[in-house]
CSV table of C-alpha atoms and ligand atoms in Angstrom, one decimal:
chain,number,residue,atom,x,y,z
A,18,MET,CA,-52.1,-44.1,-28.4
A,19,SER,CA,-52.5,-47.3,-30.3
A,20,THR,CA,-53.7,-49.4,-27.4
A,21,ALA,CA,-53.8,-52.4,-29.7
A,22,SER,CA,-50.2,-52.1,-30.8
A,23,THR,CA,-47.9,-54.7,-29.6
A,24,ALA,CA,-45.2,-54.2,-32.2
A,25,PRO,CA,-41.8,-54.7,-30.5
A,26,VAL,CA,-40.0,-51.4,-30.0
A,27,SER,CA,-36.8,-53.1,-29.3
A,28,ALA,CA,-34.8,-55.9,-30.8
A,29,ALA,CA,-34.5,-57.3,-27.2
A,30,LEU,CA,-38.3,-57.8,-27.2
A,31,VAL,CA,-38.1,-60.3,-30.1
A,32,GLY,CA,-35.2,-62.1,-28.6
A,33,ASP,CA,-32.9,-60.7,-31.3
A,34,ALA,CA,-30.5,-58.9,-29.0
A,35,PRO,CA,-27.4,-57.6,-30.7
A,36,GLY,CA,-23.9,-58.8,-29.8
A,37,THR,CA,-21.8,-57.6,-26.9
A,38,ASP,CA,-20.5,-54.4,-28.5
A,39,VAL,CA,-22.0,-51.9,-26.1
A,40,TYR,CA,-21.9,-49.2,-28.7
A,41,SER,CA,-24.3,-51.0,-31.0
A,42,LEU,CA,-26.8,-51.3,-28.1
A,43,THR,CA,-29.7,-48.9,-27.5
A,44,LEU,CA,-31.1,-47.8,-24.1
A,45,ALA,CA,-34.1,-50.0,-25.0
A,46,ASP,CA,-31.9,-53.1,-25.5
A,47,HIS,CA,-30.3,-52.5,-22.1
A,48,VAL,CA,-33.4,-51.8,-20.1
A,49,VAL,CA,-35.6,-54.4,-21.8
A,50,GLY,CA,-33.0,-57.1,-21.4
A,51,GLN,CA,-32.8,-56.3,-17.7
A,52,LEU,CA,-36.6,-56.2,-17.3
A,53,LEU,CA,-37.0,-59.6,-19.0
A,54,ARG,CA,-34.3,-61.2,-16.9
A,55,LEU,CA,-35.6,-59.7,-13.7
A,56,GLY,CA,-39.1,-60.8,-14.6
A,57,SER,CA,-37.8,-64.4,-14.9
A,58,VAL,CA,-36.0,-64.1,-11.5
A,59,ALA,CA,-39.3,-62.8,-9.9
A,60,GLY,CA,-41.3,-65.6,-11.5
A,61,LEU,CA,-43.3,-63.4,-14.0
A,62,PRO,CA,-44.5,-65.2,-17.2
A,63,ALA,CA,-42.3,-64.1,-20.1
A,64,ALA,CA,-45.2,-62.7,-22.1
A,65,GLU,CA,-46.2,-60.5,-19.2
A,66,SER,CA,-42.7,-59.1,-18.8
A,67,ALA,CA,-42.6,-58.4,-22.5
A,68,LEU,CA,-45.9,-56.5,-22.3
A,69,TYR,CA,-44.6,-54.5,-19.4
A,70,ALA,CA,-41.4,-53.8,-21.2
A,71,HIS,CA,-43.3,-52.6,-24.2
A,72,VAL,CA,-45.4,-50.2,-22.1
A,73,VAL,CA,-42.3,-48.8,-20.5
A,74,LEU,CA,-40.6,-48.2,-23.8
A,75,GLU,CA,-43.7,-46.7,-25.3
A,76,SER,CA,-44.0,-44.2,-22.4
A,77,LEU,CA,-40.4,-43.0,-23.1
A,78,GLY,CA,-41.1,-41.8,-26.6
A,79,ASP,CA,-37.9,-41.6,-28.8
A,80,VAL,CA,-35.5,-42.0,-25.9
A,81,PRO,CA,-35.3,-45.8,-25.9
A,82,GLY,CA,-33.9,-45.8,-29.5
A,83,ARG,CA,-30.8,-43.8,-28.4
A,84,SER,CA,-27.5,-45.5,-28.6
A,85,LEU,CA,-25.8,-46.1,-25.3
A,86,ALA,CA,-22.8,-44.4,-26.9
A,87,LEU,CA,-24.6,-41.1,-26.5
A,88,PRO,CA,-24.8,-39.3,-23.2
A,89,PRO,CA,-28.0,-39.8,-21.1
A,90,PRO,CA,-31.0,-38.1,-22.5
A,91,SER,CA,-31.2,-35.7,-19.5
A,92,GLY,CA,-29.8,-35.3,-16.0
A,93,SER,CA,-32.6,-37.6,-14.7
A,94,PHE,CA,-32.7,-37.7,-10.9
A,95,VAL,CA,-34.2,-41.2,-11.1
A,96,SER,CA,-30.7,-42.7,-10.8
A,97,ASP,CA,-27.1,-41.5,-10.2
A,98,ASP,CA,-26.0,-42.2,-13.7
A,99,HIS,CA,-29.1,-40.5,-15.1
A,100,THR,CA,-30.7,-43.7,-16.6
A,101,PRO,CA,-34.4,-42.7,-16.5
A,102,VAL,CA,-35.4,-46.2,-15.2
A,103,GLU,CA,-34.8,-47.9,-11.9
A,104,PHE,CA,-36.0,-51.3,-10.8
A,105,SER,CA,-37.0,-52.5,-7.3
A,106,LEU,CA,-37.7,-55.8,-5.7
A,107,ALA,CA,-40.2,-55.9,-2.8
A,108,PHE,CA,-39.6,-58.8,-0.5
A,109,ARG,CA,-42.1,-60.2,2.0
A,110,PRO,CA,-41.9,-63.3,4.2
A,111,ASP,CA,-43.5,-66.4,2.6
A,112,ALA,CA,-44.2,-64.9,-0.8
A,113,ALA,CA,-42.3,-64.3,-4.1
A,114,PRO,CA,-40.8,-60.9,-4.3
A,115,GLY,CA,-42.6,-58.2,-6.4
A,116,LEU,CA,-40.8,-56.6,-9.2
A,117,ARG,CA,-41.3,-52.9,-9.9
A,118,VAL,CA,-39.9,-50.3,-12.3
A,119,LEU,CA,-39.6,-46.6,-11.8
A,120,VAL,CA,-39.6,-44.4,-14.9
A,121,GLU,CA,-39.2,-40.8,-15.9
A,122,PRO,CA,-41.4,-40.7,-19.0
A,123,GLY,CA,-40.6,-37.1,-19.9
A,124,CYS,CA,-36.9,-37.4,-19.7
A,125,GLY,CA,-36.5,-36.6,-23.4
A,126,ALA,CA,-38.2,-33.2,-23.0
A,127,GLY,CA,-36.3,-29.9,-23.4
A,128,ASP,CA,-37.6,-28.5,-20.1
A,129,MET,CA,-39.5,-29.5,-17.0
A,130,ALA,CA,-42.9,-28.1,-18.2
A,131,ASP,CA,-42.7,-30.4,-21.3
A,132,ASN,CA,-41.3,-33.2,-19.1
A,133,GLY,CA,-44.5,-33.0,-17.0
A,134,ARG,CA,-46.8,-32.8,-20.0
A,135,GLN,CA,-45.2,-35.9,-21.5
A,136,GLY,CA,-45.4,-37.6,-18.2
A,137,LEU,CA,-49.1,-36.8,-17.9
A,138,ALA,CA,-49.7,-38.1,-21.4
A,139,ALA,CA,-47.9,-41.3,-20.6
A,140,ILE,CA,-50.2,-41.8,-17.6
A,141,ARG,CA,-53.3,-41.1,-19.6
A,142,ASP,CA,-52.2,-43.7,-22.2
A,143,MET,CA,-51.9,-46.2,-19.4
A,144,ALA,CA,-55.2,-45.2,-18.0
A,145,ARG,CA,-56.8,-46.0,-21.4
A,146,ARG,CA,-54.9,-49.2,-21.8
A,147,TRP,CA,-55.9,-50.5,-18.3
A,148,ASP,CA,-59.1,-48.6,-17.9
A,149,PHE,CA,-58.5,-46.7,-14.7
A,150,SER,CA,-59.3,-43.2,-13.7
A,151,THR,CA,-56.8,-40.3,-13.5
A,152,ALA,CA,-59.3,-38.1,-11.6
A,153,GLN,CA,-57.1,-37.8,-8.6
A,154,LEU,CA,-54.1,-36.8,-10.7
A,155,ASP,CA,-56.1,-34.4,-12.7
A,156,ARG,CA,-57.0,-32.6,-9.5
A,157,MET,CA,-53.3,-32.1,-8.7
A,158,GLU,CA,-52.3,-30.6,-12.1
A,159,ASP,CA,-52.2,-26.9,-11.1
A,160,LEU,CA,-50.2,-27.7,-7.9
A,161,PHE,CA,-47.5,-30.0,-9.3
A,162,LEU,CA,-47.4,-29.2,-13.0
A,163,PRO,CA,-47.4,-25.3,-13.2
A,164,SER,CA,-46.3,-23.6,-16.3
A,165,SER,CA,-42.6,-23.3,-15.2
A,166,PRO,CA,-42.1,-26.1,-12.7
A,167,GLN,CA,-39.0,-26.0,-10.4
A,168,GLY,CA,-36.9,-28.8,-9.0
A,169,SER,CA,-35.4,-32.0,-10.3
A,170,LEU,CA,-38.5,-33.9,-11.4
A,171,ALA,CA,-41.9,-33.2,-12.8
A,172,LEU,CA,-43.6,-36.6,-13.0
A,173,TRP,CA,-42.4,-40.1,-12.6
A,174,TYR,CA,-44.4,-43.3,-12.5
A,175,ALA,CA,-43.7,-46.8,-11.1
A,176,LEU,CA,-45.4,-50.0,-12.2
A,177,GLU,CA,-45.8,-52.9,-9.9
A,178,LEU,CA,-45.3,-55.7,-12.4
A,179,ARG,CA,-47.9,-58.1,-11.1
A,180,PRO,CA,-48.7,-61.5,-12.6
A,181,GLY,CA,-51.8,-61.2,-14.8
A,182,GLY,CA,-50.7,-58.3,-17.0
A,183,VAL,CA,-52.3,-55.5,-15.1
A,184,PRO,CA,-49.8,-53.5,-13.0
A,185,GLY,CA,-50.3,-51.3,-10.0
A,186,VAL,CA,-49.6,-47.8,-11.2
A,187,LYS,CA,-48.0,-45.1,-8.9
A,188,VAL,CA,-47.4,-41.5,-9.9
A,189,TYR,CA,-44.7,-39.4,-8.3
A,190,LEU,CA,-45.0,-35.7,-8.2
A,191,ASN,CA,-42.6,-32.9,-7.0
A,192,PRO,CA,-43.8,-30.8,-4.0
A,193,ASP,CA,-41.0,-28.3,-5.0
A,194,ALA,CA,-42.7,-27.6,-8.3
A,195,ALA,CA,-43.9,-24.2,-7.2
A,196,GLY,CA,-40.6,-23.5,-5.4
A,197,PRO,CA,-39.1,-25.2,-2.3
A,198,GLN,CA,-40.6,-22.5,0.0
A,199,GLN,CA,-44.0,-23.6,-1.2
A,200,ALA,CA,-43.5,-27.3,-0.7
A,201,ALA,CA,-45.2,-27.7,2.6
A,202,ALA,CA,-48.2,-25.7,1.4
A,203,THR,CA,-48.3,-27.7,-1.8
A,204,VAL,CA,-48.3,-31.0,0.2
A,205,ARG,CA,-51.0,-29.7,2.6
A,206,GLU,CA,-53.3,-28.6,-0.3
A,207,ALA,CA,-52.8,-31.8,-2.2
A,208,LEU,CA,-53.7,-33.9,0.9
A,209,HIS,CA,-56.7,-31.6,1.5
A,210,ARG,CA,-58.0,-32.0,-2.1
A,211,LEU,CA,-57.7,-35.8,-1.7
A,212,GLY,CA,-59.9,-35.7,1.4
A,213,HIS,CA,-57.0,-36.2,3.9
A,214,ARG,CA,-57.8,-33.0,5.8
A,215,GLN,CA,-55.9,-34.0,9.0
A,216,ALA,CA,-53.0,-35.7,7.3
A,217,PHE,CA,-50.5,-32.9,7.0
A,218,LYS,CA,-50.5,-32.3,10.7
A,219,ALA,CA,-49.6,-35.9,11.3
A,220,LEU,CA,-46.3,-35.7,9.3
A,221,PRO,CA,-43.0,-35.5,11.1
A,222,ASP,CA,-40.8,-32.4,10.9
A,223,THR,CA,-38.6,-32.4,7.8
A,224,THR,CA,-36.1,-30.4,5.8
A,225,GLY,CA,-38.0,-31.2,2.6
A,226,TYR,CA,-40.6,-33.1,0.8
A,227,PRO,CA,-38.9,-34.9,-2.1
A,228,PHE,CA,-42.1,-36.6,-3.5
A,229,LEU,CA,-45.8,-37.0,-3.2
A,230,ALA,CA,-47.1,-40.2,-4.7
A,231,LEU,CA,-50.6,-41.4,-5.8
A,232,ASP,CA,-51.7,-45.0,-6.4
A,233,LEU,CA,-53.8,-45.1,-9.5
A,234,GLY,CA,-55.5,-48.1,-11.1
A,235,ALA,CA,-56.0,-51.6,-9.6
A,236,TRP,CA,-55.3,-51.2,-5.8
A,237,GLU,CA,-57.3,-52.7,-3.0
A,238,THR,CA,-56.6,-49.6,-0.9
A,239,PRO,CA,-55.1,-46.8,-2.9
A,240,ARG,CA,-52.7,-44.7,-1.0
A,241,VAL,CA,-51.4,-41.1,-1.0
A,242,LYS,CA,-47.8,-41.2,0.1
A,243,VAL,CA,-45.7,-38.3,1.4
A,244,TYR,CA,-41.9,-38.6,1.5
A,245,THR,CA,-39.8,-36.5,3.9
A,246,ALA,CA,-36.1,-36.1,4.1
A,247,HIS,CA,-34.0,-36.5,7.3
A,248,PRO,CA,-30.4,-35.5,7.2
A,249,HIS,CA,-28.0,-36.9,9.9
A,250,LEU,CA,-30.4,-39.4,11.1
A,251,ALA,CA,-29.6,-42.0,13.8
A,252,ALA,CA,-31.4,-45.2,14.5
A,253,PRO,CA,-33.4,-44.1,17.6
A,254,GLU,CA,-34.6,-41.0,15.7
A,255,ALA,CA,-35.6,-43.1,12.7
A,256,TYR,CA,-38.1,-44.9,14.9
A,257,ALA,CA,-39.3,-41.6,16.4
A,258,LEU,CA,-40.3,-40.4,12.9
A,259,ASN,CA,-43.0,-42.9,12.6
A,260,ARG,CA,-46.6,-41.5,12.8
A,261,ALA,CA,-48.5,-44.6,11.7
A,262,GLN,CA,-50.7,-46.3,14.3
A,263,PRO,CA,-50.2,-49.1,15.0
A,264,GLY,CA,-46.7,-48.5,14.0
A,265,PRO,CA,-43.7,-50.7,13.6
A,266,ALA,CA,-41.8,-52.1,16.6
A,267,ARG,CA,-38.9,-50.1,17.8
A,268,GLU,CA,-36.6,-53.1,17.5
A,269,ASP,CA,-37.6,-53.6,13.9
A,270,VAL,CA,-36.8,-50.1,12.8
A,271,GLU,CA,-33.6,-49.9,14.8
A,272,ALA,CA,-32.4,-53.3,13.6
A,273,PHE,CA,-33.1,-52.4,10.0
A,274,PHE,CA,-31.3,-49.1,10.3
A,275,HIS,CA,-28.2,-50.7,11.9
A,276,LEU,CA,-28.1,-53.6,9.3
A,277,ALA,CA,-28.6,-51.4,6.3
A,278,ALA,CA,-26.5,-48.4,7.4
A,279,GLU,CA,-23.7,-50.2,9.4
A,280,GLY,CA,-23.9,-53.9,8.4
A,281,CYS,CA,-24.4,-55.3,11.9
A,282,LEU,CA,-26.5,-55.0,15.0
A,283,PRO,CA,-25.1,-53.3,18.1
A,284,THR,CA,-23.5,-56.0,20.3
A,285,GLY,CA,-24.3,-54.6,23.7
A,286,ARG,CA,-25.0,-51.7,25.9
A,287,GLY,CA,-22.9,-48.7,25.0
A,288,SER,CA,-20.9,-50.8,22.6
A,289,ARG,CA,-21.4,-48.4,19.6
A,290,SER,CA,-21.9,-44.8,19.2
A,291,ALA,CA,-25.1,-44.0,17.3
A,292,LEU,CA,-24.1,-43.7,13.7
A,293,ARG,CA,-25.6,-40.8,11.9
A,294,LEU,CA,-26.2,-40.8,8.1
A,295,ALA,CA,-23.8,-37.9,7.3
A,296,ARG,CA,-23.9,-38.4,3.5
A,297,ARG,CA,-27.1,-38.7,1.4
A,298,PRO,CA,-30.1,-38.4,3.9
A,299,ALA,CA,-32.5,-41.1,4.8
A,300,LEU,CA,-36.1,-40.6,3.7
A,301,THR,CA,-39.3,-41.7,5.3
A,302,CYS,CA,-42.6,-42.1,3.6
A,303,HIS,CA,-46.0,-42.0,5.3
A,304,SER,CA,-49.0,-43.5,3.4
A,305,PHE,CA,-52.6,-42.4,3.9
A,306,THR,CA,-55.5,-44.5,3.0
A,307,ASP,CA,-58.2,-43.6,5.5
A,308,THR,CA,-59.5,-40.0,5.4
A,309,ALA,CA,-61.4,-40.3,8.6
A,310,THR,CA,-58.6,-40.7,11.2
A,311,GLY,CA,-56.0,-38.4,9.7
A,312,ARG,CA,-53.5,-41.0,10.7
A,313,PRO,CA,-51.1,-42.6,8.2
A,314,SER,CA,-51.6,-46.4,7.7
A,315,GLY,CA,-48.0,-47.0,6.6
A,316,PHE,CA,-44.4,-46.0,7.4
A,317,THR,CA,-41.4,-46.7,5.3
A,318,LEU,CA,-37.8,-45.9,6.1
A,319,HIS,CA,-35.4,-45.6,3.1
A,320,ILE,CA,-31.7,-45.9,3.6
A,321,PRO,CA,-29.5,-44.8,0.7
A,322,VAL,CA,-27.2,-47.7,1.2
A,323,ARG,CA,-24.9,-46.9,-1.7
A,324,ASP,CA,-23.5,-43.9,0.1
A,325,TYR,CA,-22.6,-46.0,3.2
A,326,VAL,CA,-20.7,-48.9,1.6
A,327,SER,CA,-17.5,-49.2,-0.3
A,328,ASP,CA,-18.8,-51.5,-3.1
A,329,ASP,CA,-21.8,-53.5,-4.1
A,330,GLU,CA,-20.5,-56.7,-2.5
A,331,GLU,CA,-20.8,-54.9,0.8
A,332,ALA,CA,-24.2,-53.5,-0.2
A,333,LEU,CA,-25.4,-57.0,-1.0
A,334,ALA,CA,-24.1,-58.2,2.3
A,335,ARG,CA,-26.1,-55.5,4.1
A,336,ALA,CA,-29.2,-56.4,2.1
A,337,THR,CA,-28.7,-60.1,2.8
A,338,ALA,CA,-28.3,-59.4,6.6
A,339,ALA,CA,-31.5,-57.3,6.7
A,340,LEU,CA,-33.5,-59.8,4.6
A,341,THR,CA,-32.4,-62.7,6.7
A,342,HIS,CA,-33.1,-60.9,9.9
A,343,PHE,CA,-36.7,-60.2,8.8
A,344,GLY,CA,-37.3,-63.8,7.6
A,345,MET,CA,-37.0,-63.3,3.9
A,346,ASP,CA,-35.0,-65.3,1.3
A,347,PRO,CA,-32.0,-63.3,0.2
A,348,SER,CA,-31.0,-65.6,-2.6
A,349,VAL,CA,-33.3,-63.9,-5.1
A,350,LEU,CA,-31.5,-60.6,-4.7
A,351,ARG,CA,-28.1,-62.0,-5.8
A,352,ARG,CA,-29.9,-63.5,-8.8
A,353,ALA,CA,-31.5,-60.2,-9.5
A,354,LEU,CA,-28.1,-58.4,-9.5
A,355,THR,CA,-26.8,-61.0,-12.0
A,356,ALA,CA,-29.9,-60.2,-14.1
A,357,LEU,CA,-28.9,-56.6,-14.1
A,358,THR,CA,-25.2,-56.7,-14.9
A,359,THR,CA,-22.3,-58.9,-15.7
A,360,ARG,CA,-19.8,-56.8,-13.8
A,361,GLN,CA,-18.2,-57.9,-10.5
A,362,LEU,CA,-20.1,-56.5,-7.5
A,363,SER,CA,-16.7,-55.4,-6.1
A,364,ASP,CA,-16.1,-53.3,-9.3
A,365,GLY,CA,-18.6,-50.6,-8.5
A,366,VAL,CA,-21.0,-49.1,-6.0
A,367,GLY,CA,-24.6,-48.0,-6.5
A,368,LEU,CA,-26.3,-51.1,-8.0
A,369,ILE,CA,-28.3,-51.2,-4.8
A,370,ALA,CA,-29.4,-47.6,-4.4
A,371,TYR,CA,-31.7,-47.8,-1.4
A,372,LEU,CA,-32.9,-50.4,1.1
A,373,ALA,CA,-36.2,-49.7,2.6
A,374,LEU,CA,-38.3,-51.1,5.4
A,375,ALA,CA,-42.0,-50.8,4.8
A,376,CYS,CA,-44.4,-51.2,7.6
A,377,GLU,CA,-48.1,-51.4,7.1
A,378,ARG,CA,-50.9,-51.9,9.5
A,379,ASP,CA,-51.5,-55.6,10.4
A,380,ARG,CA,-48.8,-56.8,8.0
A,381,SER,CA,-45.3,-58.1,8.7
A,382,PRO,CA,-42.6,-55.7,7.6
A,383,ARG,CA,-41.4,-55.8,4.0
A,384,ILE,CA,-38.0,-54.9,2.6
A,385,THR,CA,-37.5,-53.3,-0.7
A,386,ALA,CA,-34.2,-53.1,-2.6
A,387,TYR,CA,-33.9,-50.4,-5.3
A,388,LEU,CA,-31.8,-51.6,-8.2
A,389,SER,CA,-29.9,-49.3,-10.6
A,390,SER,CA,-29.9,-50.0,-14.3
A,391,GLU,CA,-26.4,-48.5,-14.8
A,392,ALA,CA,-27.0,-47.9,-18.5
A,393,TYR,CA,-24.5,-45.1,-18.7
A,394,SER,CA,-22.0,-45.4,-15.9
A,395,VAL,CA,-20.9,-47.3,-12.8
A,396,ARG,CA,-19.7,-45.4,-9.7
A,397,PRO,CA,-16.2,-46.6,-8.9
A,398,PRO,CA,-15.8,-48.5,-5.6
A,399,LYS,CA,-14.3,-46.7,-2.6
A,400,HIS,CA,-11.3,-49.0,-2.1
B,1,LIG,N1,-32.3,-41.0,-7.3
B,1,LIG,C1,-33.0,-40.3,-6.3
B,1,LIG,C2,-32.4,-40.5,-4.9
B,1,LIG,O1,-31.5,-41.2,-4.8
B,1,LIG,C3,-34.5,-40.6,-6.3
B,1,LIG,C4,-34.9,-42.0,-6.0
B,1,LIG,C5,-34.9,-43.0,-7.0
B,1,LIG,C6,-35.3,-42.6,-4.8
B,1,LIG,N2,-35.3,-44.2,-6.4
B,1,LIG,C7,-35.6,-44.0,-5.1
B,1,LIG,C8,-35.6,-42.1,-3.5
B,1,LIG,C9,-36.0,-44.9,-4.1
B,1,LIG,C10,-36.0,-43.0,-2.5
B,1,LIG,C11,-36.2,-44.4,-2.8
B,1,LIG,O2,-32.9,-39.9,-3.9
């Protein structure tokens, strides 16, 4: 890779965005415009947003140059309309929200094996650019990137777009790569190789392991994260899935579940039946930092809010209620949605894909909103 290259890969990067005719736009124009506008909402210096946009485009090879009039480059599982990019805003009390971007760098590949190879190459380019080690990822290669990987992803990465121009890098791997029957064994072996010999035993029962994620690069305490899926979950069970110690408060997990999944808190004893998430399942994520205890240090609950609202106005109301309950400023989120799209929030559903409550030892809970790019299509509202 030409690490020194900063040549704009998109017209949007030089402020020369084409007109409003969507068919003259490329995926790069769409995604870069979103990233620059979101960067400004999140308070990132414009030059740093532009650098991050450049890195994202470069990681995607030829794909960003595709016209939006063409179908998506692949059936990417990153987002419902198969845009291979998704944004997220991580809120915390008393601090500006952090902007992140999730990317499937190999989405232009013909098969999952190539997809994984291209993904790995993209991570190695970033490792050279920002001078970090990929040793942990290299140790995972045979487990997660076999010669004919199965499942709906091979390798994704996310960047935490921090001020200063050096992002936090996270790599997402697929525990189903060697087949869904092998997923548990794959996760156990991966944790073992990373020194977390007791960790697998600590995980809750699950129907599946959608992702295993590694923090690479500039992290104070790099984590290994294991995601688990929980169909038909209800609020009390969501709390019971936590294995972190000290874990979150029961009231926090249950309040978040009710606000994200139902839009309000139960009003009194016996006033509501326990709602179960009958559509897309909730996910949890346990993060491991400390190899000695075998205990996770963090617990996150992901609610796929888009499946439980009729439109994005309702999704924003859910997010606003949850952010307000946890002492965070919700106004940034509305501005972020305006940075993503000019459509009315009531004209579609899916712009807010997930809401997540992240609880880490000795820190107040954070809320993350996952925001769709909608480069290709908008799911109609359910009115
Ligand atoms: N699109 C997938 C899903 O909805 C994967 C995914 C993208 C995801 N962003 C996410 C899963 C954020 C959990 C949280 O499941």
